[in-house]
Coordinates of C-alpha atoms in Angstrom, one line a residue:
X3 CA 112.3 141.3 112.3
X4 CA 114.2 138.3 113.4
X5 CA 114.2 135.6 111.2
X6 CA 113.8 131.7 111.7
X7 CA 116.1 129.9 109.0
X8 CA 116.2 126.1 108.3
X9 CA 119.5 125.0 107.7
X10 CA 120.4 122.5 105.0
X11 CA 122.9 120.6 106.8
X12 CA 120.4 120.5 110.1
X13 CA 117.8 118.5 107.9
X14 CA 118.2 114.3 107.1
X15 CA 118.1 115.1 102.9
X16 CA 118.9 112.5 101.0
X17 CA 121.3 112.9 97.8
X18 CA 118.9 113.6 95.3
X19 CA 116.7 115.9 97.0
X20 CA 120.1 117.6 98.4
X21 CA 121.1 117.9 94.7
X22 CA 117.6 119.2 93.9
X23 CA 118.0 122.2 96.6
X24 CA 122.2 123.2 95.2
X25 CA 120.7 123.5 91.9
X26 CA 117.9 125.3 92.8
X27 CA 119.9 127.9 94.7
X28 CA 123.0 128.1 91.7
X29 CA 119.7 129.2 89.5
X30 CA 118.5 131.8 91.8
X31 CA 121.9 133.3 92.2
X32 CA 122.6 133.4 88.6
X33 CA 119.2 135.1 88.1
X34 CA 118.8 138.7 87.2
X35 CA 115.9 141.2 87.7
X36 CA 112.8 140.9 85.4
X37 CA 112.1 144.9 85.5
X38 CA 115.5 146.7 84.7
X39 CA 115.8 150.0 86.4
X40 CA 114.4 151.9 82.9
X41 CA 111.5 149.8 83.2
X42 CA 110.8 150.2 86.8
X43 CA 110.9 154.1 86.0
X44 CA 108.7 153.9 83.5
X45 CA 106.3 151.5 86.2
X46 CA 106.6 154.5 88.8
X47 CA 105.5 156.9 86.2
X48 CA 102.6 155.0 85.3
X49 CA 101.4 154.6 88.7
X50 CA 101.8 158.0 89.4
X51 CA 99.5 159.3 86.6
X52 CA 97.2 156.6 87.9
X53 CA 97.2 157.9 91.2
X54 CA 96.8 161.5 90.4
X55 CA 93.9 160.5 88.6
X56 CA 92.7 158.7 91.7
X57 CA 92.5 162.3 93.2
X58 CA 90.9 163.9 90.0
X59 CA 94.0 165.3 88.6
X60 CA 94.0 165.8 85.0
X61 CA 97.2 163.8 83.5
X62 CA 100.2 166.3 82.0
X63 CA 99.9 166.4 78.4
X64 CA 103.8 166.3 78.2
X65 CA 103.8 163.5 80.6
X66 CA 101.3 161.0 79.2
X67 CA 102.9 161.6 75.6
X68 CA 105.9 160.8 77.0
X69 CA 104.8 157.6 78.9
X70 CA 103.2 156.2 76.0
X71 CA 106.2 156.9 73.5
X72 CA 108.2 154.8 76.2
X73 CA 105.7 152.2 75.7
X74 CA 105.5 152.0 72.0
X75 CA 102.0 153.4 71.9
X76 CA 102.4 156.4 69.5
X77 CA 98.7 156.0 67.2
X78 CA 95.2 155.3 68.1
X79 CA 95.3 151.9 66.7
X80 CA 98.2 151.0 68.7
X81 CA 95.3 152.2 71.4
X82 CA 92.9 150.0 70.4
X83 CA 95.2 146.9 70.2
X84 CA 96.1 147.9 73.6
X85 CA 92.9 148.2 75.3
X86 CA 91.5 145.1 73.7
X87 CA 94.3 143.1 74.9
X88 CA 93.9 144.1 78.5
X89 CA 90.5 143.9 78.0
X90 CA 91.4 139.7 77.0
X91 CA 93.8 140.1 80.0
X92 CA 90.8 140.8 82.3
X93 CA 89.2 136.8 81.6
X94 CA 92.6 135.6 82.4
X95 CA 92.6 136.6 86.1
X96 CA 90.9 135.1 88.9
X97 CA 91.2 137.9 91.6
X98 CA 89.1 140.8 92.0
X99 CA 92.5 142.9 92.8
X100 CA 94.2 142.5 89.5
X101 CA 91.1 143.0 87.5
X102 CA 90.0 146.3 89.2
X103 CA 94.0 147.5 88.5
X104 CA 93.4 145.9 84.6
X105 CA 90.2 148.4 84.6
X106 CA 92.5 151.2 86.0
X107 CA 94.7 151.0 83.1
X108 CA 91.9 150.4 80.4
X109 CA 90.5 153.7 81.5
X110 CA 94.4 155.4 81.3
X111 CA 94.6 154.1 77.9
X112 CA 91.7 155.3 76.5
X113 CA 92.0 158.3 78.0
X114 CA 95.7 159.2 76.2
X115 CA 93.6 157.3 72.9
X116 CA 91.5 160.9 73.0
X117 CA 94.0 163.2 74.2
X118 CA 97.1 162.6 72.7
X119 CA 95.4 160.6 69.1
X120 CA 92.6 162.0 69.2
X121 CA 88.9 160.4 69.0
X122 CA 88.4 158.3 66.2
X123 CA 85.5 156.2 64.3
X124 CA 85.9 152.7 63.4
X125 CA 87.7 152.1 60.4
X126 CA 86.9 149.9 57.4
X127 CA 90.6 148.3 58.1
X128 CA 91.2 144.9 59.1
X129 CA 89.3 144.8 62.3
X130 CA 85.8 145.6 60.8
X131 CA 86.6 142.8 58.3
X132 CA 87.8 140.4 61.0
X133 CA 84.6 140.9 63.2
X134 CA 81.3 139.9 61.8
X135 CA 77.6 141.2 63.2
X136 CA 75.8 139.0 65.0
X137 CA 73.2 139.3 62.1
X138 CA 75.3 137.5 59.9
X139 CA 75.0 134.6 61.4
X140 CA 72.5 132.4 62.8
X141 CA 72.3 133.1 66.6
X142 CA 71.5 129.9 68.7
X143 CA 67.6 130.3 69.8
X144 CA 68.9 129.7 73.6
X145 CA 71.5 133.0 73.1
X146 CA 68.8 135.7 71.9
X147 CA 66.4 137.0 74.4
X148 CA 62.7 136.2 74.4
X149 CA 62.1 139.9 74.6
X150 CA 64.1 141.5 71.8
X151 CA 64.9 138.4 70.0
X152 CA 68.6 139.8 70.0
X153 CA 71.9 138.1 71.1
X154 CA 72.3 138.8 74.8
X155 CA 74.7 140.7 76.3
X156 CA 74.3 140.0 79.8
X157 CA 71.6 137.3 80.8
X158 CA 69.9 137.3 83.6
X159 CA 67.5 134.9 85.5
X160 CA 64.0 136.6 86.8
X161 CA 61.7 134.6 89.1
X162 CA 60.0 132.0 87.1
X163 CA 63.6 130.7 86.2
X164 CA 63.3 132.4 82.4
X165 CA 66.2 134.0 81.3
X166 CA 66.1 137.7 79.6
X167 CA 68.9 139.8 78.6
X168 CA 69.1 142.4 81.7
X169 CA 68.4 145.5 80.0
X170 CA 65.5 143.9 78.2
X171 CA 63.9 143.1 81.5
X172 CA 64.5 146.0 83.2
X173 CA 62.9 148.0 80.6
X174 CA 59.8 145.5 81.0
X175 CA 59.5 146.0 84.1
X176 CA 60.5 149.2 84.5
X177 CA 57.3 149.8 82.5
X178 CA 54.8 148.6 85.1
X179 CA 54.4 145.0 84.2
X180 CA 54.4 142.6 87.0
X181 CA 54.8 139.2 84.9
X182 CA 57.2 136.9 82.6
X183 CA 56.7 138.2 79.1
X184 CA 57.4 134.0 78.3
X185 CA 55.1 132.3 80.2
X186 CA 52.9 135.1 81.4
X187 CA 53.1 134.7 85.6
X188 CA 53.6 136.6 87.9
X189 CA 56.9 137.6 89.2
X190 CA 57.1 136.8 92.7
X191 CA 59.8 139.4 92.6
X192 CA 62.0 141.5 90.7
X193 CA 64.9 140.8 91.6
X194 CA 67.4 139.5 88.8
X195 CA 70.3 136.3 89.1
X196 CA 73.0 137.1 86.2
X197 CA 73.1 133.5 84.7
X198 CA 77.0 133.5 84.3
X199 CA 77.2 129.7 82.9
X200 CA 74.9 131.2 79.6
X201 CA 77.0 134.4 79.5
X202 CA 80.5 132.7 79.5
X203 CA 78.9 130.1 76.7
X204 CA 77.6 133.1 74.5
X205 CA 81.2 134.4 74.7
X206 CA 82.4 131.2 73.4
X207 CA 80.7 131.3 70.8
X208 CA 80.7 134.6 69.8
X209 CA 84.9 133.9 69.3
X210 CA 84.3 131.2 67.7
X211 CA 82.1 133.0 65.3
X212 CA 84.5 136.1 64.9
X213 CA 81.4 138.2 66.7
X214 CA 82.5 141.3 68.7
X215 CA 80.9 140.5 72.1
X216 CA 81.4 143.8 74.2
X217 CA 82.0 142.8 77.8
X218 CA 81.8 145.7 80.1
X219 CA 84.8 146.1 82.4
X220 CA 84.1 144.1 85.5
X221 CA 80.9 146.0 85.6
X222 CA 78.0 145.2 87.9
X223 CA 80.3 143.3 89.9
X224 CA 80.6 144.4 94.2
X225 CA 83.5 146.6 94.4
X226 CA 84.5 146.8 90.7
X227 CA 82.4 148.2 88.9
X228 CA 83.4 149.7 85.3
X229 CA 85.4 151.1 87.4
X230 CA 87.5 151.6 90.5
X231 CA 87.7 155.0 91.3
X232 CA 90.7 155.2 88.5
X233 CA 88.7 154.2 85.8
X234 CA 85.7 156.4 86.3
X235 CA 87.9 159.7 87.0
X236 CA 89.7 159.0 83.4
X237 CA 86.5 158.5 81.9
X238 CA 85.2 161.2 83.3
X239 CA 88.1 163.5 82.5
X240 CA 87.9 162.1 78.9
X241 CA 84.1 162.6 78.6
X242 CA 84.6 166.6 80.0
X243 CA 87.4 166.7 77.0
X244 CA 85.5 165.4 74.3
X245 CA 81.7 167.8 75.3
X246 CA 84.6 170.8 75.4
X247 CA 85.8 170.0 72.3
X248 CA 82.3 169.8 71.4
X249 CA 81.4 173.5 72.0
X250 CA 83.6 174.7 69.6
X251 CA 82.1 173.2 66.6
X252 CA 78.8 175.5 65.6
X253 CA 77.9 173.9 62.3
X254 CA 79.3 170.9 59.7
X255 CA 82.0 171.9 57.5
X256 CA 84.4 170.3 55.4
X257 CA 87.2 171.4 57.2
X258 CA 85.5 169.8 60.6
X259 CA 83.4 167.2 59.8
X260 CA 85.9 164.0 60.5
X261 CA 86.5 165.7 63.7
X262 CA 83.2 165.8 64.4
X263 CA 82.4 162.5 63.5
X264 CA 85.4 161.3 65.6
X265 CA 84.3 163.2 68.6
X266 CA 80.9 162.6 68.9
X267 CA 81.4 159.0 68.1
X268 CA 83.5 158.7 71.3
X269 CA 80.7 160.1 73.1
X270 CA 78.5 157.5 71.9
X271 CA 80.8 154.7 73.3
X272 CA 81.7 156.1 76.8
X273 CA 77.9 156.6 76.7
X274 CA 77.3 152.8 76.6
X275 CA 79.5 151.8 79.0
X276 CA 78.1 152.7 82.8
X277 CA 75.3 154.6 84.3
X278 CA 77.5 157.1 86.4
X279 CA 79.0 158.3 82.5
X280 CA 76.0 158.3 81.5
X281 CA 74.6 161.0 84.0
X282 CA 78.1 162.6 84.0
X283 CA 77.8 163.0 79.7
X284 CA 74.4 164.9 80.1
X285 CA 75.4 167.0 83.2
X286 CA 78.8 168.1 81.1
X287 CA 76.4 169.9 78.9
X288 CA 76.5 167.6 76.0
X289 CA 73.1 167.4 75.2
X290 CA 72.2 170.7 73.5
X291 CA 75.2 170.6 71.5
X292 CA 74.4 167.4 70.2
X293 CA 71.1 168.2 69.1
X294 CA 72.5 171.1 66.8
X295 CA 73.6 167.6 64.5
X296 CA 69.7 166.1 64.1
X297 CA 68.6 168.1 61.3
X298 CA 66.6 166.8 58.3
X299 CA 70.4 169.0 56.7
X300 CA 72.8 167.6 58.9
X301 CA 71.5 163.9 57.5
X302 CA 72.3 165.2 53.8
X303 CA 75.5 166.3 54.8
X304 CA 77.0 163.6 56.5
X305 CA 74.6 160.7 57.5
X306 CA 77.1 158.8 59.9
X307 CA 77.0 162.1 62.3
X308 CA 73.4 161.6 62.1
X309 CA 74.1 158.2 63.2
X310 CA 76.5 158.6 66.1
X311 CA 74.1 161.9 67.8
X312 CA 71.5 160.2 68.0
X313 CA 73.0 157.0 69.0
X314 CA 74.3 158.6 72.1
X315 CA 71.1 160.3 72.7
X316 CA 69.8 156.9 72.8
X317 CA 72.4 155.6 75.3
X318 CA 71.9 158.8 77.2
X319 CA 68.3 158.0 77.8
X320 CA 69.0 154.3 79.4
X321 CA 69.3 156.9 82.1
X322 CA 66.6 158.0 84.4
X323 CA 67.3 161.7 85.2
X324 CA 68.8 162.5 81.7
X325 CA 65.1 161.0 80.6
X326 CA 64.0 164.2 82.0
X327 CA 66.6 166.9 80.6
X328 CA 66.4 165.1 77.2
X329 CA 62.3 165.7 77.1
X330 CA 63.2 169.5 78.4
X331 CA 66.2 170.7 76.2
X332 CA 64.9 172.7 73.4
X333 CA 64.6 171.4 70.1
X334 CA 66.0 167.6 71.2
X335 CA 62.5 166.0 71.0
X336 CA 61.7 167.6 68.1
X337 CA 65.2 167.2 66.7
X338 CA 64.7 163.1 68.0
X339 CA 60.9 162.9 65.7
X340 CA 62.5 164.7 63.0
X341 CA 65.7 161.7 62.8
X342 CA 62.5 159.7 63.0
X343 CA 60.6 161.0 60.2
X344 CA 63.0 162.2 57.9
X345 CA 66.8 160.7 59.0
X346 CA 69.1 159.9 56.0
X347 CA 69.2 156.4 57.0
X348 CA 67.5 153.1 58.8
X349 CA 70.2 152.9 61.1
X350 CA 69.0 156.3 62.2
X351 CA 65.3 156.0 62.2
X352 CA 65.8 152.9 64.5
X353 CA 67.7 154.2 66.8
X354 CA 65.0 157.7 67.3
X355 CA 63.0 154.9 67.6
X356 CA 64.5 152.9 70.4
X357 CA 64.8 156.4 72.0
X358 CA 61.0 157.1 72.1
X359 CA 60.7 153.6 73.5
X360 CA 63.7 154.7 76.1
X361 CA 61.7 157.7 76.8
X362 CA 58.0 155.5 76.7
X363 CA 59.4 154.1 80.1
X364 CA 58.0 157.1 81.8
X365 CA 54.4 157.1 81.9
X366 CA 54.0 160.8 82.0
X367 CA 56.7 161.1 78.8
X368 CA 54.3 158.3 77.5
X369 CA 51.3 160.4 77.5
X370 CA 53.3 163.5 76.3
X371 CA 54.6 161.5 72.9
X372 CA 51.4 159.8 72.5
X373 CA 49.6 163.3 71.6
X374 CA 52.2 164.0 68.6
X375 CA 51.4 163.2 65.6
X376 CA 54.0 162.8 63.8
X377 CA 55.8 160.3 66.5
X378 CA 52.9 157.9 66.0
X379 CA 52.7 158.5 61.8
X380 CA 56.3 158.4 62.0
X381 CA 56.5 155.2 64.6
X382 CA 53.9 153.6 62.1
X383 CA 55.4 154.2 59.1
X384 CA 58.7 152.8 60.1
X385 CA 57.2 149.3 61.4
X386 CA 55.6 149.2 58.1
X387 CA 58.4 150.0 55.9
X388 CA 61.7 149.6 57.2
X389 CA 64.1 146.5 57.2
X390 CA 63.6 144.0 60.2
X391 CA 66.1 145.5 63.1
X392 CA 64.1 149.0 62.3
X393 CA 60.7 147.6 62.0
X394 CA 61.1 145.8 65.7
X395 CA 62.2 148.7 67.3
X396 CA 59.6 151.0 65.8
X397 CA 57.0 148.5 67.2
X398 CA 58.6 148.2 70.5
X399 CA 58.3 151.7 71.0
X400 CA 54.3 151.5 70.0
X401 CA 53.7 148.6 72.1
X402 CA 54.8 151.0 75.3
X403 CA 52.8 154.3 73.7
X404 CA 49.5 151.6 73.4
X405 CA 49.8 151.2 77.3
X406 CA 47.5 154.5 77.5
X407 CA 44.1 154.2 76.6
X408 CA 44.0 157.8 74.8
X409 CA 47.0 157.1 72.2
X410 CA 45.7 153.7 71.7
X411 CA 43.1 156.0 69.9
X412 CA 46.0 157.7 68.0
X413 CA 47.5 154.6 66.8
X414 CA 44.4 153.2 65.6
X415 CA 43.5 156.4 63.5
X416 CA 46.9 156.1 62.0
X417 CA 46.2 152.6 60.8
X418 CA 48.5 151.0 63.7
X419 CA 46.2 147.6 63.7
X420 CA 46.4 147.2 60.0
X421 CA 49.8 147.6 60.2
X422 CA 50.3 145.0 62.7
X423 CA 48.1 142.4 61.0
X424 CA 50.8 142.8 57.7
X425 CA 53.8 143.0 60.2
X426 CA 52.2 139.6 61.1
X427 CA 54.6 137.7 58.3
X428 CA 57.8 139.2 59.1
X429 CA 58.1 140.0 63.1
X430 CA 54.5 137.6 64.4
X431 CA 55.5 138.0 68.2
X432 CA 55.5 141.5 68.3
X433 CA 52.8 142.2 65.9
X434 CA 50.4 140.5 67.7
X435 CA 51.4 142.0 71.2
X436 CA 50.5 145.0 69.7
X437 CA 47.4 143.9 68.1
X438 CA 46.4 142.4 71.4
X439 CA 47.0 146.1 73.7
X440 CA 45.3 147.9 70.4
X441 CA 41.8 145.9 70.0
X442 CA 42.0 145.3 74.3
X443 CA 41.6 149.6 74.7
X444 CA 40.8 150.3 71.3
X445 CA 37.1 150.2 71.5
X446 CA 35.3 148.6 68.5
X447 CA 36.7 150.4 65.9
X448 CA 40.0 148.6 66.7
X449 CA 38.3 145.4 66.6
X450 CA 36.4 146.3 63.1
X451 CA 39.9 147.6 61.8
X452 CA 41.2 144.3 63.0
X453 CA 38.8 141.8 61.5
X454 CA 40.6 141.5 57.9
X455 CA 43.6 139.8 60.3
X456 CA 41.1 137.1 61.6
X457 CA 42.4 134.8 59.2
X458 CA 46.0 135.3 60.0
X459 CA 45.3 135.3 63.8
X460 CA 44.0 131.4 62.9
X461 CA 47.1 130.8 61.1
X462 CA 49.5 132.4 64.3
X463 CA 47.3 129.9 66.5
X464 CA 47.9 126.8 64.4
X465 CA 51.8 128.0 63.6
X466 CA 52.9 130.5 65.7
X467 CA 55.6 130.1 68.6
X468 CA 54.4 129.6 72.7
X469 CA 54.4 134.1 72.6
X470 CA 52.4 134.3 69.8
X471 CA 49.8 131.8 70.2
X472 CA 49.0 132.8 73.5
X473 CA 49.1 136.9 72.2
X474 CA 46.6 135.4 69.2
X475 CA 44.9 133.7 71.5
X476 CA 44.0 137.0 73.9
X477 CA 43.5 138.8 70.7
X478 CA 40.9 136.8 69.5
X479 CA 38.8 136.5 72.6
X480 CA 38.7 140.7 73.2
X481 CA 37.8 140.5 69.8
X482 CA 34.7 137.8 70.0
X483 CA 33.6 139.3 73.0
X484 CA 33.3 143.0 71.6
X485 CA 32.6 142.0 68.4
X486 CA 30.0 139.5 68.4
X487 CA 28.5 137.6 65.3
X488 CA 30.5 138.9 62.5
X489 CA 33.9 137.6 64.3
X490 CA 32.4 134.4 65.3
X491 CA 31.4 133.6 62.3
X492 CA 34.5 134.6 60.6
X493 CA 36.5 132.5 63.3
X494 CA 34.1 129.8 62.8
X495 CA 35.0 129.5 58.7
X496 CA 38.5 128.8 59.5
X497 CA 39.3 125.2 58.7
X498 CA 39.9 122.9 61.4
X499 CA 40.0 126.1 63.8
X500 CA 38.6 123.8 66.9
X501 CA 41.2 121.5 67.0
X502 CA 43.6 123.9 66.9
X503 CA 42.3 125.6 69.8
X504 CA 42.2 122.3 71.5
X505 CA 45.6 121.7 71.2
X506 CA 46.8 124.8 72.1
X507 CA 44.7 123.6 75.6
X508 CA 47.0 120.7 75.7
X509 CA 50.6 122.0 75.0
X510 CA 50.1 126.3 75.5
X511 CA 51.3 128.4 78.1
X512 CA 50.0 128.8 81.0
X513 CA 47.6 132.3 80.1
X514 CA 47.6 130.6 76.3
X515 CA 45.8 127.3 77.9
X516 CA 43.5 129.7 80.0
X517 CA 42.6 131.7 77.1
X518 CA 42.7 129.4 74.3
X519 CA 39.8 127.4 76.8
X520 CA 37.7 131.2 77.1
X521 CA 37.8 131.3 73.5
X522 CA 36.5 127.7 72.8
X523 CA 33.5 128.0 74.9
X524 CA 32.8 131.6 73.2
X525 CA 32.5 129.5 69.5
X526 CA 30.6 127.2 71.2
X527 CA 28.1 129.2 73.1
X528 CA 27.8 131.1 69.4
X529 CA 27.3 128.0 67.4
X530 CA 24.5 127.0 70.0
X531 CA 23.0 130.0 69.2
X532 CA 23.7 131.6 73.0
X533 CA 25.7 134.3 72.5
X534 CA 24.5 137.3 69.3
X535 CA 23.5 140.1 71.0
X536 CA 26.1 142.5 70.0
X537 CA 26.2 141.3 66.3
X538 CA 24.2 144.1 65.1
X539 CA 26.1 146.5 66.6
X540 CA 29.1 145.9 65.5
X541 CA 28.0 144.9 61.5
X542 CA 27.2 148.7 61.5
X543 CA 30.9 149.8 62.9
X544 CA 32.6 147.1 60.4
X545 CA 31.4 148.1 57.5
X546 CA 32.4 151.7 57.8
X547 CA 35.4 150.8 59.3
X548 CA 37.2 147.9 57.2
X549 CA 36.3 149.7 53.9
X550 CA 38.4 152.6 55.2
X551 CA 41.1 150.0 56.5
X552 CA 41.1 148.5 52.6
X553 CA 41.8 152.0 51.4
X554 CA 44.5 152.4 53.4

């Protein structure tokens, strides 16, 4: 290709900019290559492994070792360091291009991580004492999401201009309901706007706070992904190592345990990271072997295996088809209510938890959980005895099982409403949801089982955030309306209990203002003497109801 030069002596320089251009030049010649011809080997070797795994061909064991002994990455710490500082690498770049390659070699590096080092569980080394949890801190109201109250990971904006974490919402409306859980209209659609400016300002100051904020790799981004086609194949290839590996281990011994643990811990991350792993994991055949590790003995044994199986159950289940082989592998439901019932820890319990809500999603799976026993004892018991994180996933998982009308039966026969009126102090939003689906199908019973948390209803109504006012507010007019005198009159002995309503009116939510207004002209019509009729009816449920509620 002919080239078109411009010659220095052709152009009218003058002497500084003509001294400029000779010393530019004198540096260029004297210049030497950046790569040396070692180095650029050791490039075309590493973007040969990357291609063959392009084209789904497993990486030589010899090679890779080899590869990664050239770059000084003989341990799995020397891994980690690695991946974490391509993963920093990735903010760094503004192009698609040279983030997608970034991804490539994240997914090469963790794949030589399992093969060559083996899987491995965090250590108690410096890194878990350099990162904190985000409950160690106070998390800025703005960063946590209306719906789990947790720091978000990836906000997102929905059509009212609230923001929710994304998976939050998805599950929400993944579960039939057509509204803003904040303000309580209707989604004009349900399509989702990541709200990057929040995201990038949670990262912030989750570095500022030393808080491990996992950002997926380039994920649900066009074209990226977690994953170019590189990336995905080396996961992939690492997720069929680690369910092989897998199938070797029959029971927990001391000899195998760490390399259990290691193993099945690696499952649980992959699992976390994109849907098409997800489905890949379950489809490997990793599901039956896992649930081998659920057992009441397994928990005695060696509670952080416990932990890990049915944490990647969990992640498993974000997953629509593997929904479906989960609720049909035998003994994984049962092995899932018995981490429930019985695991060795909280951390355990929460997470069978979260997975019956996972599973809830499905209204058919709904119906099927709602008719055993021991989910909804077991669901109940945890919301009434375990620490906070526990207790709010336990009730999560109820509020979905209370959207059909024949658990909501169940529940209340379990004592679901009294526990919601004593969850009331600690976790008020979520209570009172639940409260409010319970006494709306519940029949009276539910509403005479409720009437000993009048009192605190009033007290949510004067107190209580936007969420929980208007949730009190619902509750409390299903309840006047079914139950008549006996409520009104209850309602009615609350001090000051108009005004509060009034200003709830004023300054409420939209469906709080609308039902805040119902419930006023309820108290009225009752103090006018309009409204009694179904007073006798219900003193006869109440008082065989709450005394079995006190002896509870």
């Amino acid at each position: 290709m002919e080239k078109n030069l411009l010659h220095r002596e052709e152009l009218d320089l003058n002497d500084d900019v003509r001294e400029l251009v000779i010393l530019i030049r004198k540096q260029c010649s004297e210049s030497k290559s950046v790569i040396g011809k070692e180095e650029s080997k050791l490039r075309n070797k590493v973007v040969s492994v990357v291609e063959g795994i392009k084209n789904e061909i497993v990486p030589d064991k010899s090679n890779l070792a080899e590869i990664f002994s050239r770059l000084k990455i003989r341990d799995s710490s020397s891994c980690i360091a690695e991946i974490e500082a391509l993963q920093e690498e990735i903010h760094n770049r503004c192009d698609e291009q040279s983030k997608s390659e970034i991804v490539a070699l994240i997914g090469l590096v963790r794949f030589a991580k399992c093969v060559l080092f083996g899987a491995s569980t965090p250590s108690s080394s410096t890194e878990n004492q350099w990162w904190k949890q985000p409950s160690e801190v106070v998390v800025p109201t703005d960063f946590r999401c209306p719906i789990s109250l947790e720091l978000m990971q990836d906000p997102v904006v929905v059509a009212t201009g609230q923001t929710y974490d994304r998976d939050s919402i998805k599950l929400w409306i993944d579960s039939g309901h057509n509204t803003c859980p904040k303000t309580g209209q209707t989604l004009a659609h349900t399509e989702v706007i990541p709200n990057h400016a929040l995201k990038n300002m949670i990262i912030l100051w989750c570095r500022e706070q030393k808080i491990h904020f996992v950002v997926e790799s380039v994920s649900r981004k066009t074209g990226t992904r977690l994953t170019n086609k590189v990336a995905l194949e080396a996961t992939k290839m690492m997720a069929s190592f680690l369910v092989n590996k897998l199938k070797f281990h029959v029971n927990i011994s001391v000899s195998n345990t760490i390399e259990l643990n290691d193993i099945v811990y690696e499952l649980r991350v992959l699992a976390k990271t994109d849907s098409e792993i997800r489905t890949y994991i379950a489809e490997a055949g990793a599901i039956p072997h896992l649930v081998r590790y659920l057992s009441f003995e397994t928990g005695l044994q060696n509670p952080s295996l416990q932990v890990h199986v049915i944490t990647t159950i969990l992640n498993l289940s974000i997953q629509e088809a593997n929904k479906a082989m989960i609720m049909d592998t035998d003994g994984t439901l049962n092995g899932v209510i018995e981490v429930l019932v019985s695991g060795a820890t909280w951390e355990a319990k929460a997470n069978a938890a979260a997975t019956v809500f996972s599973l809830t999603g499905v209204v058919a799976y709904r119906r099927r959980l709602g008719k055993m026993t021991r989910v909804v004892s077991g669901l109940i018991q945890l919301a009434r005895c375990g620490p906070e994180d526990a207790r709010r996933d336990a009730l999560a998982a109820i509020l979905n099982l209370a959207g059909d009308r024949e658990t909501v039966v169940r529940l209340v026969e379990g004592g679901v409403v009294e526990m919601a009126v004593d969850a009331m102090a600690v976790l008020p939003e979520e209570a009172i949801t639940i409260l409010e689906a319970v006494v709306r199908r519940g029949g009276l019973v539910a509403v005479a089982a409720a009437y000993v948390g009048i009192r605190k209803l009033g007290c949510v109504l004067r107190e209580g955030s936007e969420m929980a006012r208007e949730s009190a507010a619902a509750t409390l007019v299903t309840m006047c309306r079914k139950g008549g005198s006996e409520i009104l009159a209850e309602l009615a002995a609350i001090s000051g209990v108009e005004r509060v309503i009034w200003e709830l009116i004023a300054v409420g939510t939209v469906r709080g203002r609308r039902k805040a207004a119902t419930l006023l002209m309820i108290l009225r019509r009752w103090m006018a003497g309009l409204d009694g009729a179904e007073s006798e009816q219900f003193t006869t449920t109440i008082s065989s109801s709450t005394t079995l509620a006190v002896a509870q």
